[in-house]
Tab-separated table of C-alpha atoms in Angstrom:
chain	number	residue	atom	x	y	z
G	1	MET	CA	39.701	21.479	-88.449
G	2	LEU	CA	38.392	17.931	-88.208
G	3	LYS	CA	40.698	17.203	-85.257
G	4	ARG	CA	39.456	20.238	-83.371
G	5	THR	CA	35.815	19.353	-84.026
G	6	SER	CA	36.387	15.743	-82.964
G	7	CYS	CA	38.093	16.794	-79.740
G	8	LEU	CA	35.357	19.307	-78.961
G	9	THR	CA	32.649	16.718	-79.632
G	10	LEU	CA	34.400	14.147	-77.447
G	11	ALA	CA	34.830	16.645	-74.606
G	12	LEU	CA	31.163	17.606	-74.862
G	13	LEU	CA	30.064	13.965	-74.773
G	14	VAL	CA	32.233	13.257	-71.738
G	15	PHE	CA	30.869	16.327	-69.968
G	16	LEU	CA	27.271	15.464	-70.793
G	17	GLY	CA	27.829	11.878	-69.699
G	18	THR	CA	29.104	12.893	-66.279
G	19	VAL	CA	26.660	15.716	-65.560
G	20	THR	CA	23.163	14.360	-65.077
G	21	PRO	CA	20.059	16.421	-64.303
G	22	GLU	CA	19.950	14.867	-60.841
G	23	ARG	CA	23.458	16.108	-60.129
G	24	LEU	CA	22.650	19.600	-61.369
G	25	LEU	CA	19.531	19.839	-59.201
G	26	ALA	CA	21.055	18.245	-56.108
G	27	ASP	CA	21.483	20.488	-53.105
G	28	GLU	CA	24.190	18.314	-51.598
G	29	THR	CA	27.806	18.933	-52.396
G	30	GLU	CA	28.966	16.468	-49.757
G	31	PRO	CA	30.428	13.247	-51.196
G	32	VAL	CA	28.510	10.083	-50.416
G	33	PRO	CA	30.502	7.118	-49.079
G	34	TYR	CA	30.566	3.948	-51.156
G	35	GLU	CA	28.101	1.254	-50.289
G	36	ILE	CA	29.342	-2.248	-49.504
G	37	GLY	CA	27.998	-3.910	-52.663
G	38	GLU	CA	28.597	-1.000	-55.028
G	39	PHE	CA	31.687	-2.509	-56.658
G	40	PRO	CA	32.126	-6.204	-57.458
G	41	ARG	CA	34.952	-8.093	-55.770
G	42	PRO	CA	37.140	-8.511	-58.911
G	43	VAL	CA	37.120	-4.744	-59.432
G	44	ARG	CA	38.141	-4.134	-55.816
G	45	ASP	CA	40.887	-6.768	-56.128
G	46	LEU	CA	42.143	-5.189	-59.348
G	47	ARG	CA	42.242	-1.746	-57.744
G	48	ARG	CA	44.091	-3.106	-54.714
G	49	GLY	CA	46.607	-4.803	-57.006
G	50	GLU	CA	47.098	-1.586	-58.950
G	51	ILE	CA	47.747	0.390	-55.772
G	52	ILE	CA	50.210	-2.187	-54.473
G	53	PHE	CA	51.992	-2.460	-57.847
G	54	PHE	CA	52.502	1.267	-58.347
G	55	GLY	CA	53.200	1.831	-54.662
G	56	SER	CA	56.010	-0.713	-54.654
G	57	VAL	CA	57.648	0.481	-57.902
G	58	PRO	CA	59.842	3.174	-56.259
G	59	ILE	CA	61.147	0.732	-53.655
G	60	THR	CA	61.779	-2.096	-56.119
G	61	PHE	CA	63.386	0.339	-58.566
G	62	LEU	CA	65.870	1.488	-55.941
G	63	LEU	CA	66.586	-2.044	-54.734
G	64	SER	CA	67.002	-3.532	-58.210
G	65	GLY	CA	69.218	-0.626	-59.257
G	66	LEU	CA	71.383	-1.133	-56.192
G	67	CYS	CA	71.617	-4.878	-56.843
G	68	TRP	CA	72.543	-4.416	-60.514
G	69	GLU	CA	75.204	-1.819	-59.704
G	70	LEU	CA	76.693	-3.904	-56.889
G	71	GLY	CA	76.703	-6.904	-59.207
G	72	GLN	CA	78.624	-4.934	-61.827
G	73	VAL	CA	81.152	-3.779	-59.268
G	74	ALA	CA	81.506	-7.356	-57.964
G	75	VAL	CA	82.417	-8.676	-61.424
G	76	GLY	CA	84.970	-5.908	-61.903
G	77	ASP	CA	83.168	-3.460	-64.208
G	78	SER	CA	84.892	-0.117	-63.647
G	79	TYR	CA	82.018	2.017	-65.014
G	80	PRO	CA	78.816	0.686	-63.458
G	81	PHE	CA	76.567	3.506	-64.741
G	82	SER	CA	77.765	3.510	-68.359
G	83	ASP	CA	75.748	0.841	-70.173
G	84	GLU	CA	72.222	1.593	-71.434
G	85	GLN	CA	71.291	-2.094	-71.346
G	86	HIS	CA	71.640	-2.095	-67.560
G	87	THR	CA	68.993	0.632	-67.348
G	88	TYR	CA	66.546	-1.627	-69.160
G	89	ASN	CA	67.517	-4.505	-66.882
G	90	ILE	CA	66.820	-2.350	-63.829
G	91	LEU	CA	63.425	-1.249	-65.175
G	92	ILE	CA	62.399	-4.780	-66.121
G	93	SER	CA	63.507	-6.256	-62.807
G	94	ALA	CA	61.743	-3.483	-60.851
G	95	GLY	CA	58.510	-4.064	-62.778
G	96	THR	CA	58.771	-7.813	-62.326
G	97	LEU	CA	59.368	-7.498	-58.592
G	98	SER	CA	56.436	-5.101	-58.203
G	99	LEU	CA	54.178	-7.430	-60.167
G	100	GLY	CA	55.330	-10.320	-57.981
G	101	ILE	CA	54.501	-8.372	-54.834
G	102	ALA	CA	51.018	-7.519	-56.147
G	103	LEU	CA	50.382	-11.141	-57.176
G	104	LEU	CA	51.588	-12.402	-53.806
G	105	ASP	CA	49.180	-10.052	-52.061
G	106	PHE	CA	46.354	-11.265	-54.317
G	107	ILE	CA	47.142	-14.927	-53.601
G	108	LEU	CA	47.432	-14.350	-49.861
G	109	GLY	CA	44.153	-12.411	-49.920
G	110	ARG	CA	42.406	-15.349	-51.605
G	111	LEU	CA	43.717	-17.811	-48.999
G	112	GLU	CA	41.997	-15.986	-46.141
């Protein structure tokens, strides 16, 4: 019962926090474009890094998986897809590569 009441209270607070009287009385339903100074630069940089990181994950996952499997075949492992540890290696290397790509973009953006 306490969980249900807590969830209902939280949902009500979130709803009341997002719906202001100005929004209820507004005649416009058209979205307003962002102004130039609306978000500080670190927030924009963080959002750009997030988009680049998660956008590059599928590509780096495929490439790191291919590299790990080819490496296993090159050393003579007859069952390249059998070991669970290699799955973790693929995930870690894909995340590291994606983070490196996002950091490289951030550094190159600061040099301009």
